[in-house]
Structures are given as C-alpha cells and as structure tokens.
PDB file of C-alpha atoms in Angstrom:
ATOM      1  CA  UNK A   1     164.091 -44.522 260.610  1.00  0.00           C
ATOM      2  CA  UNK A   2     164.456 -46.847 258.239  1.00  0.00           C
ATOM      3  CA  UNK A   3     168.309 -46.746 256.443  1.00  0.00           C
ATOM      4  CA  UNK A   4     166.223 -46.747 252.933  1.00  0.00           C
ATOM      5  CA  UNK A   5     164.176 -44.225 254.055  1.00  0.00           C
ATOM      6  CA  UNK A   6     167.002 -42.245 255.627  1.00  0.00           C
ATOM      7  CA  UNK A   7     169.003 -42.569 252.642  1.00  0.00           C
ATOM      8  CA  UNK A   8     166.488 -41.394 250.103  1.00  0.00           C
ATOM      9  CA  UNK A   9     165.645 -38.891 252.644  1.00  0.00           C
ATOM     10  CA  UNK A  10     168.682 -37.477 252.903  1.00  0.00           C
ATOM     11  CA  UNK A  11     169.269 -37.363 249.103  1.00  0.00           C
ATOM     12  CA  UNK A  12     166.645 -35.490 248.000  1.00  0.00           C
ATOM     13  CA  UNK A  13     166.696 -32.994 251.174  1.00  0.00           C
ATOM     14  CA  UNK A  14     170.194 -32.127 249.556  1.00  0.00           C
ATOM     15  CA  UNK A  15     169.081 -31.657 246.308  1.00  0.00           C
ATOM     16  CA  UNK A  16     166.521 -29.300 247.518  1.00  0.00           C
ATOM     17  CA  UNK A  17     169.097 -27.597 249.070  1.00  0.00           C
ATOM     18  CA  UNK A  18     171.947 -27.175 245.844  1.00  0.00           C
ATOM     19  CA  UNK A  19     168.414 -26.279 244.282  1.00  0.00           C
ATOM     20  CA  UNK A  20     168.444 -23.787 246.469  1.00  0.00           C
ATOM     21  CA  UNK A  21     171.880 -22.544 246.618  1.00  0.00           C
ATOM     22  CA  UNK A  22     172.115 -22.067 242.831  1.00  0.00           C
ATOM     23  CA  UNK A  23     169.168 -20.009 242.630  1.00  0.00           C
ATOM     24  CA  UNK A  24     170.880 -17.864 245.445  1.00  0.00           C
ATOM     25  CA  UNK A  25     173.937 -17.513 243.320  1.00  0.00           C
ATOM     26  CA  UNK A  26     172.192 -17.001 240.248  1.00  0.00           C
ATOM     27  CA  UNK A  27     169.662 -14.005 241.780  1.00  0.00           C
ATOM     28  CA  UNK A  28     171.990 -12.548 244.615  1.00  0.00           C
ATOM     29  CA  UNK A  29     175.840 -13.892 244.471  1.00  0.00           C
ATOM     30  CA  UNK A  30     176.296 -12.794 240.976  1.00  0.00           C
ATOM     31  CA  UNK A  31     176.590  -9.402 242.833  1.00  0.00           C
ATOM     32  CA  UNK A  32     180.149 -10.904 243.975  1.00  0.00           C
ATOM     33  CA  UNK A  33     181.341 -10.611 240.339  1.00  0.00           C
ATOM     34  CA  UNK A  34     179.675  -7.109 239.880  1.00  0.00           C
ATOM     35  CA  UNK A  35     176.564  -8.373 237.937  1.00  0.00           C
ATOM     36  CA  UNK A  36     173.645  -7.050 239.234  1.00  0.00           C
ATOM     37  CA  UNK A  37     170.146  -8.706 238.077  1.00  0.00           C
ATOM     38  CA  UNK A  38     166.489  -7.597 237.055  1.00  0.00           C
ATOM     39  CA  UNK A  39     163.308  -9.250 236.741  1.00  0.00           C
ATOM     40  CA  UNK A  40     162.150  -7.981 232.937  1.00  0.00           C
ATOM     41  CA  UNK A  41     158.561  -6.677 233.879  1.00  0.00           C
ATOM     42  CA  UNK A  42     157.461  -5.387 230.254  1.00  0.00           C
ATOM     43  CA  UNK A  43     157.538  -6.791 226.545  1.00  0.00           C
ATOM     44  CA  UNK A  44     158.859  -3.666 225.287  1.00  0.00           C
ATOM     45  CA  UNK A  45     162.424  -5.770 224.616  1.00  0.00           C
ATOM     46  CA  UNK A  46     160.489  -8.446 222.662  1.00  0.00           C
ATOM     47  CA  UNK A  47     161.983 -10.858 221.785  1.00  0.00           C
ATOM     48  CA  UNK A  48     165.773  -9.588 223.069  1.00  0.00           C
ATOM     49  CA  UNK A  49     164.449  -9.917 226.537  1.00  0.00           C
ATOM     50  CA  UNK A  50     161.161 -11.992 226.960  1.00  0.00           C
ATOM     51  CA  UNK A  51     158.639 -10.786 229.837  1.00  0.00           C
ATOM     52  CA  UNK A  52     159.632 -13.055 232.712  1.00  0.00           C
ATOM     53  CA  UNK A  53     163.266 -12.765 232.325  1.00  0.00           C
ATOM     54  CA  UNK A  54     166.279 -12.362 234.554  1.00  0.00           C
ATOM     55  CA  UNK A  55     169.294 -10.443 233.181  1.00  0.00           C
ATOM     56  CA  UNK A  56     172.314  -9.917 234.144  1.00  0.00           C
ATOM     57  CA  UNK A  57     173.869  -5.840 234.330  1.00  0.00           C
ATOM     58  CA  UNK A  58     177.451  -4.993 233.980  1.00  0.00           C
ATOM     59  CA  UNK A  59     178.507  -1.841 235.546  1.00  0.00           C
ATOM     60  CA  UNK A  60     179.911   0.447 232.130  1.00  0.00           C
ATOM     61  CA  UNK A  61     181.185   4.052 231.633  1.00  0.00           C
ATOM     62  CA  UNK A  62     178.878   6.155 229.746  1.00  0.00           C
ATOM     63  CA  UNK A  63     181.597   6.903 227.452  1.00  0.00           C
ATOM     64  CA  UNK A  64     181.490   2.958 226.367  1.00  0.00           C
ATOM     65  CA  UNK A  65     178.267   3.062 224.822  1.00  0.00           C
ATOM     66  CA  UNK A  66     177.597   2.886 221.522  1.00  0.00           C
ATOM     67  CA  UNK A  67     174.291   3.047 219.345  1.00  0.00           C
ATOM     68  CA  UNK A  68     172.665  -0.255 218.815  1.00  0.00           C
ATOM     69  CA  UNK A  69     173.360  -1.115 222.713  1.00  0.00           C
ATOM     70  CA  UNK A  70     171.037  -2.202 225.152  1.00  0.00           C
ATOM     71  CA  UNK A  71     170.939  -0.307 228.751  1.00  0.00           C
ATOM     72  CA  UNK A  72     170.013  -0.299 231.407  1.00  0.00           C
ATOM     73  CA  UNK A  73     169.172   3.249 233.875  1.00  0.00           C
ATOM     74  CA  UNK A  74     166.893   4.427 235.831  1.00  0.00           C
ATOM     75  CA  UNK A  75     163.782   5.802 234.251  1.00  0.00           C
ATOM     76  CA  UNK A  76     162.653   8.035 236.872  1.00  0.00           C
ATOM     77  CA  UNK A  77     161.987   9.717 240.449  1.00  0.00           C
ATOM     78  CA  UNK A  78     160.250   6.698 241.510  1.00  0.00           C
ATOM     79  CA  UNK A  79     163.327   5.029 240.956  1.00  0.00           C
ATOM     80  CA  UNK A  80     162.276   2.158 238.114  1.00  0.00           C
ATOM     81  CA  UNK A  81     164.521   0.555 236.427  1.00  0.00           C
ATOM     82  CA  UNK A  82     164.214   0.241 232.433  1.00  0.00           C
ATOM     83  CA  UNK A  83     166.438  -1.756 229.727  1.00  0.00           C
ATOM     84  CA  UNK A  84     165.999  -0.160 225.801  1.00  0.00           C
ATOM     85  CA  UNK A  85     168.514   0.341 222.925  1.00  0.00           C
ATOM     86  CA  UNK A  86     170.444   3.484 222.335  1.00  0.00           C
ATOM     87  CA  UNK A  87     169.371   4.490 219.203  1.00  0.00           C
ATOM     88  CA  UNK A  88     171.330   7.813 219.656  1.00  0.00           C
ATOM     89  CA  UNK A  89     173.617   9.785 222.178  1.00  0.00           C
ATOM     90  CA  UNK A  90     173.857  13.651 222.710  1.00  0.00           C
ATOM     91  CA  UNK A  91     177.039  13.849 224.066  1.00  0.00           C
ATOM     92  CA  UNK A  92     177.759  17.620 224.400  1.00  0.00           C
ATOM     93  CA  UNK A  93     173.793  16.850 227.197  1.00  0.00           C
ATOM     94  CA  UNK A  94     175.405  13.818 228.274  1.00  0.00           C
ATOM     95  CA  UNK A  95     172.041  12.016 227.153  1.00  0.00           C
ATOM     96  CA  UNK A  96     170.916   8.662 225.476  1.00  0.00           C
ATOM     97  CA  UNK A  97     168.148   8.211 223.375  1.00  0.00           C
ATOM     98  CA  UNK A  98     166.669   5.335 223.886  1.00  0.00           C
ATOM     99  CA  UNK A  99     163.176   2.661 222.472  1.00  0.00           C
ATOM    100  CA  UNK A 100     161.807  -0.318 223.533  1.00  0.00           C
ATOM    101  CA  UNK A 101     162.736  -3.425 220.425  1.00  0.00           C
ATOM    102  CA  UNK A 102     159.276  -3.700 220.300  1.00  0.00           C
ATOM    103  CA  UNK A 103     158.013  -0.033 220.412  1.00  0.00           C
ATOM    104  CA  UNK A 104     157.000   2.214 217.380  1.00  0.00           C
ATOM    105  CA  UNK A 105     159.002   5.217 218.621  1.00  0.00           C
ATOM    106  CA  UNK A 106     162.081   5.914 220.487  1.00  0.00           C
ATOM    107  CA  UNK A 107     161.455   6.654 224.314  1.00  0.00           C
ATOM    108  CA  UNK A 108     159.815  10.851 225.748  1.00  0.00           C
ATOM    109  CA  UNK A 109     163.292  12.160 226.955  1.00  0.00           C
ATOM    110  CA  UNK A 110     166.712  10.972 227.046  1.00  0.00           C
ATOM    111  CA  UNK A 111     168.661   9.229 229.334  1.00  0.00           C
ATOM    112  CA  UNK A 112     171.115  11.401 231.439  1.00  0.00           C
ATOM    113  CA  UNK A 113     174.428   9.459 231.781  1.00  0.00           C
ATOM    114  CA  UNK A 114     174.783   9.337 235.306  1.00  0.00           C
ATOM    115  CA  UNK A 115     170.768   7.687 235.308  1.00  0.00           C
ATOM    116  CA  UNK A 116     172.884   4.790 233.418  1.00  0.00           C
ATOM    117  CA  UNK A 117     173.215   1.419 235.523  1.00  0.00           C
ATOM    118  CA  UNK A 118     174.949  -0.573 232.845  1.00  0.00           C
ATOM    119  CA  UNK A 119     174.683  -2.664 229.950  1.00  0.00           C
ATOM    120  CA  UNK A 120     172.922  -6.232 230.063  1.00  0.00           C
ATOM    121  CA  UNK A 121     175.064  -9.043 229.643  1.00  0.00           C
ATOM    122  CA  UNK A 122     172.889 -12.154 229.476  1.00  0.00           C
ATOM    123  CA  UNK A 123     169.673 -13.436 230.571  1.00  0.00           C
ATOM    124  CA  UNK A 124     168.158 -16.515 231.375  1.00  0.00           C
ATOM    125  CA  UNK A 125     164.604 -17.031 230.812  1.00  0.00           C
ATOM    126  CA  UNK A 126     161.684 -17.088 233.212  1.00  0.00           C
ATOM    127  CA  UNK A 127     163.799 -16.961 236.524  1.00  0.00           C
ATOM    128  CA  UNK A 128     162.739 -13.156 236.222  1.00  0.00           C
ATOM    129  CA  UNK A 129     159.244 -14.298 237.851  1.00  0.00           C
ATOM    130  CA  UNK A 130     160.682 -16.573 240.387  1.00  0.00           C
ATOM    131  CA  UNK A 131     162.813 -13.570 241.092  1.00  0.00           C
ATOM    132  CA  UNK A 132     160.336 -10.911 241.505  1.00  0.00           C
ATOM    133  CA  UNK A 133     158.102 -13.448 243.191  1.00  0.00           C
ATOM    134  CA  UNK A 134     160.522 -13.961 246.090  1.00  0.00           C
ATOM    135  CA  UNK A 135     161.498 -10.218 246.314  1.00  0.00           C
ATOM    136  CA  UNK A 136     158.140  -9.477 246.848  1.00  0.00           C
ATOM    137  CA  UNK A 137     155.522 -10.039 249.399  1.00  0.00           C
ATOM    138  CA  UNK A 138     153.277 -13.060 250.377  1.00  0.00           C
ATOM    139  CA  UNK A 139     156.214 -14.876 247.622  1.00  0.00           C
ATOM    140  CA  UNK A 140     158.937 -13.393 250.344  1.00  0.00           C
ATOM    141  CA  UNK A 141     157.457 -15.180 252.791  1.00  0.00           C
ATOM    142  CA  UNK A 142     156.478 -18.381 251.251  1.00  0.00           C
ATOM    143  CA  UNK A 143     160.132 -18.686 250.493  1.00  0.00           C
ATOM    144  CA  UNK A 144     161.623 -17.662 254.094  1.00  0.00           C
ATOM    145  CA  UNK A 145     159.437 -20.193 255.609  1.00  0.00           C
ATOM    146  CA  UNK A 146     160.621 -22.728 252.706  1.00  0.00           C
ATOM    147  CA  UNK A 147     164.119 -22.081 253.441  1.00  0.00           C
ATOM    148  CA  UNK A 148     163.241 -22.544 257.112  1.00  0.00           C
ATOM    149  CA  UNK A 149     161.463 -25.558 256.603  1.00  0.00           C
ATOM    150  CA  UNK A 150     164.529 -27.228 254.266  1.00  0.00           C
ATOM    151  CA  UNK A 151     167.405 -26.421 256.946  1.00  0.00           C
ATOM    152  CA  UNK A 152     164.438 -27.940 259.343  1.00  0.00           C
ATOM    153  CA  UNK A 153     164.009 -31.289 257.034  1.00  0.00           C
ATOM    154  CA  UNK A 154     168.392 -31.381 256.434  1.00  0.00           C
ATOM    155  CA  UNK A 155     168.396 -32.427 260.777  1.00  0.00           C
ATOM    156  CA  UNK A 156     165.018 -33.838 261.331  1.00  0.00           C
ATOM    157  CA  UNK A 157     166.607 -37.426 260.674  1.00  0.00           C
ATOM    158  CA  UNK A 158     169.018 -37.190 263.172  1.00  0.00           C
ATOM    159  CA  UNK A 159     167.157 -35.918 265.479  1.00  0.00           C
ATOM    160  CA  UNK A 160     164.362 -38.924 264.850  1.00  0.00           C
ATOM    161  CA  UNK A 161     167.214 -41.274 265.530  1.00  0.00           C
ATOM    162  CA  UNK A 162     168.643 -39.726 268.339  1.00  0.00           C
ATOM    163  CA  UNK A 163     164.893 -39.974 269.929  1.00  0.00           C
ATOM    164  CA  UNK A 164     164.911 -43.357 268.689  1.00  0.00           C
ATOM    165  CA  UNK A 165     167.833 -43.949 270.690  1.00  0.00           C
ATOM    166  CA  UNK A 166     166.281 -42.453 273.756  1.00  0.00           C
ATOM    167  CA  UNK A 167     162.902 -44.533 273.554  1.00  0.00           C
ATOM    168  CA  UNK A 168     165.154 -47.481 273.147  1.00  0.00           C
ATOM    169  CA  UNK A 169     167.146 -46.843 276.176  1.00  0.00           C
ATOM    170  CA  UNK A 170     164.384 -46.125 278.243  1.00  0.00           C
ATOM    171  CA  UNK A 171     162.622 -49.274 277.767  1.00  0.00           C
ATOM    172  CA  UNK A 172     165.676 -50.754 278.722  1.00  0.00           C
ATOM    173  CA  UNK A 173     165.443 -49.307 281.859  1.00  0.00           C
ATOM    174  CA  UNK A 174     168.309 -46.611 281.355  1.00  0.00           C
ATOM    175  CA  UNK A 175     167.325 -42.557 281.566  1.00  0.00           C
ATOM    176  CA  UNK A 176     167.687 -40.818 278.146  1.00  0.00           C
ATOM    177  CA  UNK A 177     170.472 -38.683 280.110  1.00  0.00           C
ATOM    178  CA  UNK A 178     173.020 -41.537 279.536  1.00  0.00           C
ATOM    179  CA  UNK A 179     172.875 -41.555 276.031  1.00  0.00           C
TER     180      UNK A 179
END
C-alpha cells in the first residue's frame, strides 16, 4: 500500500474511531459520573427540550425538588419515562403535580416521589434521534455492524502489508513462513 494512501487511510479511520468514542461517552459513558441520558420523543416540553434532544438526568432526592423544576420520572406501569415541569408539590401524599411546557393543562394524576428518576442537568440537541435509533432495531444492528467494519478498517493496512510482503517473498522463491 502506498505510504500516502496508508497515511490518509490511518487519519480517516482514527477520526472515525475518535467520533465513535465520543458518541459512546455521550450516550453511555456519562453514567460513570452519575448522569443518565434519555431521548426526548415528544414535544410536550418545547421549547425547553426539543424533540430529538438527548437530556442528561442526575438523580436527586424528592425533597430537593421545587415548584418550577423540570423532573424526569416513570410515567406508568409500562415504565415509560417522561420529563415535565413541577407545578405543585403535595408532601402529605408524596406526589408532584407536573405539566409539559407546551401543554395547556397539568398532567392527570400526580407523580409519586418513588417514581422520580431525577432532574435534567443539560441537553444536546438532535443527539436523542441517534441515541434512540442506535438502541432499537434495525439501528442497533447497523451500529454493531458499523463498529465491526470500523475495527476491520483500522487493521486492514497492516494485514495488506503482510500479504504484500508474503507475495514478494514468494516471488523471490522464499516461503511465506520466513517472514
């Protein structure tokens, strides 16, 4: 393989590896520092959290939540997760009254304190689309395949060099095992 082609190949593949690593940190690695990412799938919190954003939620105790805070919580028995703003707190019944910023009226029923996941800390626009796509088929299968292809691309120049060296030695009458 030509040295210039090999150099360009290495630069491109390492840029791809770096991008994949950054995405992995943004989508999963943040859990190490206590943040959990969630994709925003509805417009109920527009314009605070746009559809397709990835929000990063930090666990907090229910007692620290104040009226006006956005919270992320388990919405129902199907474990659907939602993020809405607290518009009222009933400490006696241990529930939050919530409302989406874009919704006309508060949510029906309260959010029980144990259903609180945490409080959104920050958001990255559009990354939620990619996160959601990668965590569900067929995007999951495509992402796994792309990762395997990327690993192959990183090592391909070395494999081709060894194959070229083996061919040259074979042409010179030597066995490939003598490499």
